[in-house]
Coordinates of C-alpha atoms and ligand atoms in Angstrom, one line a residue:
M1 CA 123.2 177.0 147.4
K2 CA 124.6 173.4 147.8
K3 CA 124.2 172.8 151.2
S4 CA 126.4 169.9 153.5
A5 CA 124.3 167.1 156.0
L6 CA 125.4 169.1 159.0
Q7 CA 124.3 172.3 157.6
I8 CA 120.2 171.3 156.4
A9 CA 120.7 168.6 160.3
R10 CA 122.1 172.1 162.0
A11 CA 119.1 174.0 160.5
A12 CA 116.4 172.8 161.9
Y13 CA 118.4 173.0 165.9
R14 CA 116.7 174.9 168.0
P15 CA 118.6 177.3 170.0
Q16 CA 117.6 177.1 173.8
L17 CA 115.8 180.8 175.3
P18 CA 115.5 181.4 178.9
N19 CA 112.8 181.1 181.1
V20 CA 111.6 184.5 180.8
L21 CA 112.5 185.6 177.4
D22 CA 109.6 182.2 176.9
G23 CA 106.2 185.0 176.5
P24 CA 105.8 188.8 177.9
V25 CA 108.6 190.9 180.2
K26 CA 108.8 193.0 182.5
V27 CA 111.3 195.6 183.1
K28 CA 113.5 195.1 186.8
E29 CA 115.6 198.3 187.3
G30 CA 118.5 198.2 189.8
E31 CA 120.2 201.0 191.2
P32 CA 122.2 203.7 189.3
T33 CA 125.8 202.4 187.8
V34 CA 129.1 204.7 188.2
S35 CA 131.9 204.1 185.6
A36 CA 134.8 201.1 185.5
G37 CA 137.0 204.4 185.7
D38 CA 137.4 208.1 185.5
Q39 CA 134.0 208.7 187.2
E40 CA 133.7 212.6 186.8
E41 CA 136.0 212.5 183.0
I42 CA 132.7 210.1 181.9
K43 CA 129.8 211.8 183.6
K44 CA 130.4 214.8 181.3
L45 CA 131.0 213.0 178.0
F46 CA 128.2 211.5 178.5
P47 CA 125.6 213.6 179.9
N48 CA 122.5 211.6 178.9
T49 CA 123.3 207.8 179.4
Y50 CA 125.8 207.7 182.4
G51 CA 124.6 206.3 185.4
L52 CA 122.0 204.2 184.2
P53 CA 120.7 201.6 185.8
E54 CA 121.4 198.3 185.3
I55 CA 118.0 196.3 183.9
V56 CA 117.2 192.5 184.5
F57 CA 113.3 191.4 182.1
E58 CA 111.1 189.6 184.9
K59 CA 107.7 187.2 183.1
A60 CA 105.1 190.2 182.9
G61 CA 101.4 188.6 183.0
T62 CA 99.9 190.2 180.0
A63 CA 101.4 191.4 176.8
A64 CA 101.6 194.8 176.3
Q65 CA 100.5 196.3 173.5
S66 CA 103.1 197.2 171.4
K67 CA 103.7 199.0 167.7
P68 CA 105.6 197.7 165.1
L69 CA 109.2 198.2 165.7
N70 CA 111.8 199.0 162.7
V71 CA 115.0 198.0 164.0
G72 CA 119.1 198.1 161.7
V73 CA 121.6 196.2 163.0
I74 CA 125.5 195.9 162.3
L75 CA 128.0 193.3 162.0
S76 CA 131.3 195.4 163.2
G77 CA 135.3 194.0 163.1
G78 CA 135.8 190.4 163.2
Q79 CA 134.1 187.4 162.3
A80 CA 133.3 185.4 165.5
P81 CA 130.8 182.3 165.5
G82 CA 127.5 183.1 166.3
G83 CA 127.0 186.8 164.1
H84 CA 124.4 184.8 162.4
N85 CA 121.6 183.9 165.4
V86 CA 122.4 187.5 167.6
I87 CA 120.6 188.6 164.1
S88 CA 118.3 184.7 163.9
G89 CA 117.6 185.9 167.8
L90 CA 117.0 190.0 167.5
F91 CA 114.9 189.4 164.3
D92 CA 111.7 186.7 166.6
G93 CA 112.4 188.7 169.3
I94 CA 110.8 192.4 167.2
K95 CA 109.1 189.6 165.2
A96 CA 107.6 188.9 168.8
I97 CA 107.0 192.5 169.8
N98 CA 104.8 193.5 167.0
K99 CA 104.9 190.4 163.6
N100 CA 104.8 194.0 161.2
S101 CA 108.5 194.4 162.9
R102 CA 110.6 195.3 160.5
L103 CA 115.1 194.1 160.5
Y104 CA 117.6 196.1 158.5
G105 CA 121.1 194.4 158.2
F106 CA 123.2 197.6 157.2
L107 CA 126.4 195.4 154.8
M108 CA 129.7 195.5 155.6
G109 CA 130.2 196.6 158.4
P110 CA 129.3 200.5 160.3
G111 CA 130.1 201.4 157.0
G112 CA 126.8 200.8 155.6
L113 CA 125.6 202.8 157.8
V114 CA 127.4 206.0 156.5
D115 CA 127.7 205.1 152.9
H116 CA 123.6 204.3 153.4
N117 CA 124.4 200.8 151.3
Y118 CA 122.2 198.4 153.3
K119 CA 119.1 195.5 153.0
E120 CA 116.2 194.1 154.6
L121 CA 116.2 190.8 156.3
T122 CA 113.0 188.5 155.7
A123 CA 112.5 185.4 157.1
D124 CA 112.9 183.4 153.9
I125 CA 117.1 185.3 154.4
I126 CA 116.8 184.8 158.4
D127 CA 116.3 181.0 158.2
E128 CA 118.8 180.5 155.4
Y129 CA 121.8 181.2 158.4
R130 CA 120.1 179.9 161.8
N131 CA 122.3 178.1 163.5
T132 CA 125.9 178.7 160.4
G133 CA 129.0 180.0 160.8
G134 CA 130.5 183.4 159.5
F135 CA 128.6 187.3 159.0
D136 CA 128.1 186.4 155.2
I137 CA 125.0 187.6 156.0
I138 CA 125.2 191.1 155.3
G139 CA 128.6 190.5 156.1
S140 CA 131.3 192.9 158.6
G141 CA 133.4 195.9 158.9
R142 CA 136.2 198.1 160.4
T143 CA 135.7 201.3 160.1
K144 CA 135.6 203.2 162.8
L145 CA 132.0 205.0 164.0
E146 CA 133.4 208.4 165.5
T147 CA 132.3 211.5 163.9
K148 CA 129.5 214.0 163.5
E149 CA 129.5 213.7 159.9
Q150 CA 128.6 209.5 160.5
F151 CA 126.2 210.0 163.0
D152 CA 124.2 212.5 161.1
K153 CA 124.7 210.6 157.8
G154 CA 124.0 207.6 159.6
L155 CA 120.6 209.6 160.7
E156 CA 119.4 210.1 157.7
I157 CA 119.0 206.4 155.9
L158 CA 117.8 205.8 159.6
R159 CA 115.5 208.4 159.1
E160 CA 114.5 207.5 156.1
L161 CA 113.6 203.8 156.8
E162 CA 112.1 204.8 159.3
I163 CA 114.3 203.5 161.9
S164 CA 113.5 203.7 165.4
A165 CA 117.1 201.5 166.9
L166 CA 120.5 200.1 165.5
V167 CA 121.7 197.4 167.2
I168 CA 125.8 196.8 167.0
I169 CA 127.0 194.0 166.8
G170 CA 131.4 194.0 167.9
G171 CA 134.1 194.1 170.4
D172 CA 135.2 196.0 172.9
D173 CA 135.6 198.6 170.5
S174 CA 132.8 198.7 168.2
N175 CA 130.8 199.0 171.7
T176 CA 132.6 202.3 173.1
N177 CA 131.4 203.9 169.4
A178 CA 128.1 201.9 170.8
A179 CA 128.0 204.0 172.9
I180 CA 128.4 207.5 171.9
L181 CA 126.2 207.1 169.0
A182 CA 123.4 206.9 171.5
E183 CA 124.6 210.1 173.5
Y184 CA 125.2 211.8 170.6
Y185 CA 121.3 210.6 169.3
K186 CA 119.8 211.3 172.7
A187 CA 121.4 215.0 172.8
I188 CA 119.7 215.2 170.1
G189 CA 116.6 214.2 170.2
A190 CA 117.0 212.1 167.5
G191 CA 114.3 209.3 168.2
V192 CA 117.2 206.7 167.5
Q193 CA 118.1 204.3 170.0
V194 CA 121.7 202.1 170.6
I195 CA 121.6 198.6 172.0
G196 CA 125.1 197.2 171.7
V197 CA 125.7 192.7 171.8
P198 CA 129.4 191.4 173.4
K199 CA 130.9 190.2 170.0
T200 CA 134.6 188.9 169.6
I201 CA 136.5 185.7 169.1
D202 CA 139.5 186.9 172.0
G203 CA 136.7 186.9 175.3
D204 CA 138.3 190.4 176.3
L205 CA 134.9 192.1 176.9
K206 CA 134.1 190.6 179.5
N207 CA 133.5 192.4 183.7
N208 CA 131.8 191.4 186.4
V209 CA 128.1 192.5 183.8
I210 CA 129.5 190.8 180.5
E211 CA 130.4 187.1 181.8
T212 CA 131.7 186.6 178.6
S213 CA 131.9 187.8 175.0
F214 CA 130.1 185.7 171.5
G215 CA 132.2 183.2 169.8
F216 CA 135.5 182.0 172.6
D217 CA 133.4 178.9 173.1
T218 CA 133.4 177.9 169.5
A219 CA 136.8 179.9 168.7
T220 CA 139.1 178.5 172.0
K221 CA 136.6 174.6 170.8
V222 CA 138.4 174.3 166.7
Y223 CA 142.2 175.3 168.4
S224 CA 142.1 173.3 170.5
E225 CA 141.0 170.1 168.3
V226 CA 143.5 171.5 166.0
I227 CA 146.4 171.6 168.3
G228 CA 144.8 168.1 170.7
N229 CA 145.3 166.4 166.5
I230 CA 148.7 168.3 166.5
Q231 CA 149.7 166.9 169.8
R232 CA 148.8 163.8 169.0
D233 CA 151.1 163.9 165.6
C234 CA 154.1 165.5 168.0
N235 CA 153.8 161.6 170.5
S236 CA 153.4 159.7 167.9
A237 CA 156.1 160.5 165.2
K238 CA 158.6 162.2 168.4
K239 CA 160.7 164.4 166.3
Y240 CA 159.0 168.1 165.5
W241 CA 158.8 171.1 168.6
H242 CA 155.5 172.9 167.3
F243 CA 155.5 176.3 167.3
I244 CA 151.4 177.3 167.0
K245 CA 150.7 180.8 167.6
L246 CA 147.3 181.3 168.7
M247 CA 144.8 185.2 167.7
G248 CA 143.4 186.4 170.7
R249 CA 145.3 190.5 169.9
S250 CA 145.8 192.4 172.9
A251 CA 145.0 189.6 175.8
S252 CA 146.4 186.0 176.2
H253 CA 142.2 184.5 177.0
I254 CA 142.8 181.7 174.0
A255 CA 145.5 180.0 174.5
L256 CA 145.1 180.0 178.5
E257 CA 141.8 178.8 177.1
C258 CA 143.3 175.9 174.7
A259 CA 146.2 174.9 177.2
L260 CA 143.2 174.1 180.3
Q261 CA 141.2 172.0 177.6
C262 CA 145.1 170.8 175.8
Q263 CA 147.7 170.8 178.1
P264 CA 150.4 171.0 175.7
N265 CA 153.9 171.2 176.8
I266 CA 155.1 175.3 177.1
C267 CA 151.6 177.8 176.8
I268 CA 153.0 181.5 177.3
I269 CA 150.4 184.1 178.5
S270 CA 151.5 188.1 177.6
E271 CA 149.9 189.3 181.5
E272 CA 152.6 186.6 182.9
V273 CA 155.5 188.3 180.6
E274 CA 154.6 191.2 181.8
A275 CA 154.1 191.5 185.5
K276 CA 157.2 189.2 185.7
D277 CA 159.1 192.1 183.6
L278 CA 160.3 189.6 181.0
T279 CA 162.5 190.4 178.0
L280 CA 162.5 188.9 174.8
D281 CA 165.4 186.6 175.3
Q282 CA 164.2 185.7 179.0
V283 CA 161.2 183.9 177.1
V284 CA 163.2 182.2 174.8
D285 CA 165.4 180.9 177.3
D286 CA 162.8 180.1 179.5
I287 CA 161.7 177.6 176.2
A288 CA 165.4 176.4 175.7
Q289 CA 165.5 175.4 179.2
A290 CA 161.9 173.1 178.6
V291 CA 163.7 171.2 175.5
V292 CA 166.8 170.7 176.8
A293 CA 165.1 168.8 180.2
R294 CA 162.8 167.1 177.7
A295 CA 166.1 166.0 175.5
D296 CA 167.3 164.6 178.4
Q297 CA 164.4 162.5 179.2
G298 CA 165.0 161.7 176.0
L299 CA 162.1 163.6 174.4
N300 CA 163.3 165.8 171.4
Y301 CA 159.4 166.9 170.9
G302 CA 156.9 168.9 172.3
V303 CA 154.7 171.8 171.7
V304 CA 154.6 175.5 172.4
L305 CA 151.0 177.9 173.2
I306 CA 151.8 181.5 171.8
P307 CA 149.0 184.7 172.3
E308 CA 149.6 187.0 169.0
G309 CA 149.4 189.4 171.4
L310 CA 152.9 189.0 173.2
I311 CA 155.3 191.1 171.6
E312 CA 152.9 194.2 172.5
F313 CA 153.4 192.7 176.2
I314 CA 157.1 192.3 176.7
P315 CA 158.1 195.7 179.2
A316 CA 160.5 197.3 176.7
V317 CA 158.5 196.0 173.6
K318 CA 155.0 198.1 175.4
R319 CA 157.3 201.3 175.4
L320 CA 157.9 201.3 172.5
I321 CA 154.7 200.7 170.7
A322 CA 153.4 203.6 173.0
E323 CA 156.1 205.8 171.9
L324 CA 155.2 205.3 168.2
N325 CA 151.5 205.0 168.3
D326 CA 152.3 209.5 169.8
L327 CA 155.0 209.9 167.5
L328 CA 152.8 208.2 163.7
A329 CA 150.0 209.9 166.0
A330 CA 152.0 213.5 165.8
K331 CA 154.4 213.7 162.8
A332 CA 151.6 211.3 160.8
E333 CA 152.0 213.5 157.9
E334 CA 155.5 214.2 158.1
F335 CA 156.4 210.3 158.2
A336 CA 153.5 209.0 155.5
A337 CA 156.5 211.4 152.4
V338 CA 159.5 209.5 153.6
E339 CA 160.3 207.1 151.5
P340 CA 159.7 203.2 152.5
E341 CA 163.0 202.8 152.5
A342 CA 164.2 205.4 154.8
Q343 CA 161.5 204.6 156.7
R344 CA 163.3 203.6 159.7
A345 CA 166.3 205.1 160.3
W346 CA 163.8 208.2 160.2
I347 CA 161.9 205.9 163.4
I348 CA 164.9 205.0 165.1
S349 CA 166.4 208.9 164.6
N350 CA 162.7 210.1 166.3
L351 CA 162.6 207.7 168.9
S352 CA 163.5 208.9 173.0
K353 CA 167.4 206.5 172.9
E354 CA 165.8 203.9 174.7
N355 CA 163.1 203.5 172.6
A356 CA 165.7 203.4 169.3
A357 CA 167.3 200.9 171.4
T358 CA 164.7 198.1 171.7
Y359 CA 163.3 199.2 168.4
E360 CA 167.3 198.7 166.3
S361 CA 167.2 195.3 168.3
L362 CA 164.0 193.5 167.1
P363 CA 164.2 192.0 163.9
A364 CA 163.7 193.6 161.2
G365 CA 160.3 192.4 160.2
V366 CA 159.0 192.5 163.1
A367 CA 160.0 196.8 163.9
R368 CA 158.7 197.9 160.4
Q369 CA 155.5 195.8 161.7
L370 CA 154.8 197.5 164.4
S371 CA 155.9 200.5 163.4
L372 CA 153.1 200.2 160.0
D373 CA 149.7 199.0 159.6
R374 CA 147.2 200.6 162.9
D375 CA 143.5 198.9 162.1
P376 CA 141.3 201.7 162.1
H377 CA 141.3 201.4 165.8
G378 CA 145.4 203.0 166.2
N379 CA 146.0 198.4 167.1
V380 CA 148.6 197.2 166.0
Q381 CA 147.8 194.1 164.0
V382 CA 149.3 191.3 165.9
S383 CA 148.4 189.1 163.8
L384 CA 150.3 189.4 160.8
I385 CA 153.4 189.3 163.0
E386 CA 155.3 186.0 163.0
T387 CA 156.5 185.5 166.5
E388 CA 155.9 181.5 166.9
K389 CA 158.8 181.8 164.4
L390 CA 160.8 184.7 165.6
L391 CA 160.9 182.2 169.4
S392 CA 161.0 178.7 167.7
E393 CA 164.7 180.1 165.2
M394 CA 165.3 182.1 169.0
V395 CA 165.0 178.5 170.2
G396 CA 167.3 177.4 167.6
K397 CA 170.0 179.2 168.3
R398 CA 170.0 179.4 172.1
L399 CA 170.5 175.5 171.9
A400 CA 173.4 176.1 169.4
T401 CA 174.8 178.0 172.0
L402 CA 174.0 175.3 174.5
A403 CA 175.6 172.4 172.7
Q404 CA 178.7 174.2 171.9
E405 CA 178.7 174.0 175.5
G406 CA 178.1 170.5 175.9
K407 CA 175.5 171.6 178.0
Y408 CA 172.5 169.8 175.2
K409 CA 172.4 166.9 173.2
G410 CA 169.2 166.6 171.5
K411 CA 167.9 167.1 168.4
Y412 CA 165.7 170.0 167.7
A413 CA 163.7 170.5 165.1
A414 CA 160.4 172.7 164.8
M415 CA 157.4 173.1 162.8
H416 CA 155.0 177.0 162.7
H417 CA 151.5 177.4 163.3
F418 CA 148.9 180.2 163.6
F419 CA 145.3 179.2 164.2
G420 CA 143.1 182.1 164.1
Y421 CA 141.0 182.8 161.2
E422 CA 140.0 178.8 161.0
G423 CA 138.2 178.8 164.0
R424 CA 136.4 182.8 163.5
C425 CA 133.6 181.7 161.1
A426 CA 133.0 177.7 162.9
D427 CA 128.8 176.8 162.7
P428 CA 128.6 177.9 166.6
S429 CA 128.4 175.5 169.6
N430 CA 125.2 174.6 171.3
F431 CA 126.7 177.0 174.1
D432 CA 127.3 179.9 171.3
A433 CA 124.4 179.1 169.0
N434 CA 122.3 179.4 172.7
Y435 CA 124.0 182.5 174.2
C436 CA 124.3 184.4 170.4
Y437 CA 120.2 183.5 169.7
G438 CA 119.4 184.5 173.8
L439 CA 121.7 188.2 173.2
G440 CA 119.8 189.0 170.3
Y441 CA 116.3 188.5 171.7
T442 CA 117.4 190.6 174.7
A443 CA 118.3 193.0 172.0
A444 CA 114.7 193.3 171.0
M445 CA 112.9 194.0 174.1
L446 CA 115.5 196.1 175.1
I447 CA 114.9 198.3 172.5
A448 CA 111.0 197.4 173.5
A449 CA 112.0 198.8 177.0
G450 CA 112.8 202.0 175.1
V451 CA 116.5 202.2 176.2
T452 CA 119.6 203.5 174.8
G453 CA 123.7 202.6 175.4
Y454 CA 122.9 199.2 176.5
M455 CA 124.1 196.1 176.3
S456 CA 122.8 193.5 175.9
S457 CA 123.4 190.8 178.7
L458 CA 122.7 187.0 179.8
R459 CA 124.1 185.3 182.9
N460 CA 124.4 182.5 185.0
L461 CA 126.6 181.3 182.3
T462 CA 127.4 177.6 183.8
F463 CA 124.2 176.6 183.5
A464 CA 121.2 175.3 180.9
P465 CA 120.3 178.9 179.4
V466 CA 116.6 178.3 180.2
N467 CA 117.6 179.4 183.4
W468 CA 120.3 182.2 182.1
V469 CA 118.8 185.6 183.5
A470 CA 118.6 188.8 181.1
G471 CA 118.6 191.9 180.9
G472 CA 121.2 195.5 180.0
I473 CA 124.2 196.5 181.3
P474 CA 124.5 200.0 180.8
I475 CA 127.5 200.3 178.4
T476 CA 129.8 204.0 180.2
M477 CA 129.6 201.5 183.4
M478 CA 131.8 199.5 181.8
M479 CA 134.1 202.6 180.4
N480 CA 137.2 204.3 181.5
M481 CA 139.8 206.7 180.1
E482 CA 142.9 205.0 178.4
R483 CA 145.1 206.9 176.0
R484 CA 144.9 206.6 172.1
H485 CA 146.5 207.7 169.2
G486 CA 147.6 210.2 171.0
H487 CA 144.3 211.0 173.2
M488 CA 143.5 210.3 176.3
K489 CA 139.7 209.1 175.5
P490 CA 136.8 206.9 176.7
V491 CA 136.7 202.8 176.2
I492 CA 135.3 199.8 177.1
R493 CA 138.6 198.1 179.8
K494 CA 139.8 196.1 177.6
A495 CA 140.0 192.3 179.7
L496 CA 143.0 191.1 179.8
V497 CA 144.6 187.5 182.0
E498 CA 144.0 188.1 186.0
L499 CA 147.6 186.4 187.4
D500 CA 145.3 186.4 190.7
G501 CA 142.3 184.1 188.5
A502 CA 141.0 181.0 188.9
P503 CA 141.6 180.2 184.5
F504 CA 145.8 181.3 185.2
L505 CA 145.5 180.0 189.1
K506 CA 144.7 176.1 187.4
F507 CA 146.7 176.3 185.4
V508 CA 150.0 178.0 186.7
K509 CA 148.9 174.4 189.7
E510 CA 149.7 171.9 186.3
R511 CA 152.2 173.4 184.4
E512 CA 155.5 171.7 185.5
N513 CA 153.9 168.4 185.1
W514 CA 152.7 169.2 181.7
K515 CA 156.3 170.7 180.4
I516 CA 158.4 167.6 181.2
G517 CA 155.3 164.9 181.3
T518 CA 153.2 164.0 177.9
C519 CA 149.9 164.9 179.3
Y520 CA 148.4 165.8 176.7
T521 CA 144.3 165.9 176.1
Y522 CA 142.6 165.7 173.0
P523 CA 139.7 167.5 173.2
G524 CA 138.4 166.0 169.4
P525 CA 136.1 167.9 166.9
I526 CA 132.9 170.4 168.8
Q527 CA 129.8 168.0 168.9
Y528 CA 126.5 169.0 167.1
F529 CA 124.4 166.2 169.0
G530 CA 125.0 163.8 171.5
P531 CA 124.9 164.1 175.3
A532 CA 125.5 167.4 177.2
E533 CA 128.2 166.1 177.9
V534 CA 130.1 166.5 175.0
C535 CA 127.6 169.2 173.4
D536 CA 127.5 171.3 175.9
Q537 CA 130.1 172.1 178.3
P538 CA 130.7 175.8 178.4
S539 CA 134.6 177.0 178.5
L540 CA 136.9 176.4 181.3
T541 CA 137.0 179.6 181.6
L542 CA 134.0 180.4 182.3
V543 CA 133.3 176.8 184.8
Y544 CA 136.7 178.0 186.1
E545 CA 135.4 181.8 186.4
Q546 CA 132.5 181.1 188.2
K547 CA 133.9 178.4 189.8
R548 CA 131.9 175.4 189.2
R549 CA 131.1 172.9 187.0
K550 CA 127.5 172.4 185.1
Y551 CA 128.2 168.5 184.5
Ligands
FBP1 P1 137.8 191.9 166.9 O1 138.9 192.6 168.3 O2 137.4 192.7 166.4 O3 136.3 191.4 167.2 O4 138.9 191.3 166.1 C1 139.5 190.0 166.3 C2 140.5 189.3 165.5 O5 140.4 188.5 165.0 C3 141.9 189.1 167.0 O6 142.1 188.4 167.3 C4 142.8 189.9 165.5 O7 143.8 189.9 165.9 C5 142.2 190.4 164.4 O8 140.4 190.0 164.9 C6 142.9 189.9 163.0 O9 142.2 191.1 162.3 P2 141.3 190.9 160.7 O10 140.4 190.2 160.8 O11 142.0 192.2 160.5 O12 142.4 190.5 160.2

């Protein structure tokens, strides 16, 4: 395969490990833990893996004799920059424990375990993928591991390959399944440990023990580069309003980080829309007011950032989705038999009066998307809803009315963008390259420590990597009960943007200036080589959350 000059140079990058992992380690156990919510129920569901202590690694004087480890690895869900480094860190970690250890990758996500599709990852394969973006080393998929049959089928191949530990690299849903699998294998005495690794560009798998998920840093840097370029174009031509939708599923962390990086005129934060109980019309009105205010200054251009999950957070739509989820779960067969052209009417006739009215008020395409195509975890596929077009059209209509009333005299031309897939497979930033390699290496140490149901963790992330704290967090500690597919299920609590958190408060302090003033910043492309202040900066979200600057 032909390699680019950057690929060749980047292959030589040596990720920095925390000092503590630079040699043999010993385990320091903390106090027993409790789940994030619904403690009694979670304890009952996880009798073998509930209440485990947090683990921190410390340097050990001498290495204990360890036998070779056979380990399996799965990439689960959406791509996130750095996945290949998790796998190379895991590989190097198990080889450091015993050079005869072996690593097997299950192909195309959790389905590879169930269907027995795998390949051994040898040193020459691993070396091809160090510091590269993408998940193509073994592929990824969204099969949900949840049934006893799947777990038992998986165990057959794990036994055949003499694999004693499985590492699942995934988001909140996949790590929830990792916890369930860990519990099941422990309960039946299968002798297979399960370790999770926090992955997702969305940034919503974090809490007071997991500081960030990997991939968020790189993806937001890629989007910020392009948003900055658009802002500069916009400020040069001075004739378009750019509506930019940003990936991130439910939470608005990506949009907020890009806003902090780029200082656009407007950035909508879904969590705030929900908290203020805004309607879609009110959101549109706010944007239209800003367009009018800028036009009054002769500025007929601007940039609006829109989180992809917005529509789900508009309280009336949220209530509608909740009822739709239950309805489609309860009457799945009946709905499947309805002809496509009759589905809209079927849904309206089966919904409560209030939600039927909301459903009818939405543009047909958006309404349809809300009722169809759930992913295997039951999520609405928000990346398929064209919110950027919906909003810009509604703003256009509002401006036309204001113009008729003599309240708007500007010109309005809109351009639309959606950034998501562009950032998910970028070569990892130095932050993600180091973070991911360290997470993989830490996963190997957790395996050697003999634990199961843990998530690999690195903390103190705004310090230099050598000072990061490596350890493991019991996954049950992050769980609570939530309604999914019409039933209460144990799940890892998703982290949404906190409206009293430092990143959001910083944004609120600045946003009025950005709206009318043109205060764009241009972050430029990710730099892999050069001075630390341009190459190694963590995300601003992390910096503000930890209230300290690294540089
Ligand atoms: P994960 O939660 O699996 O990391 O998904 C990330 C994501 O990129 C979301 O931001 C987006 O909504 C979704 O995947 C898109 O799904 P798909 O990759 O199936 O198109």
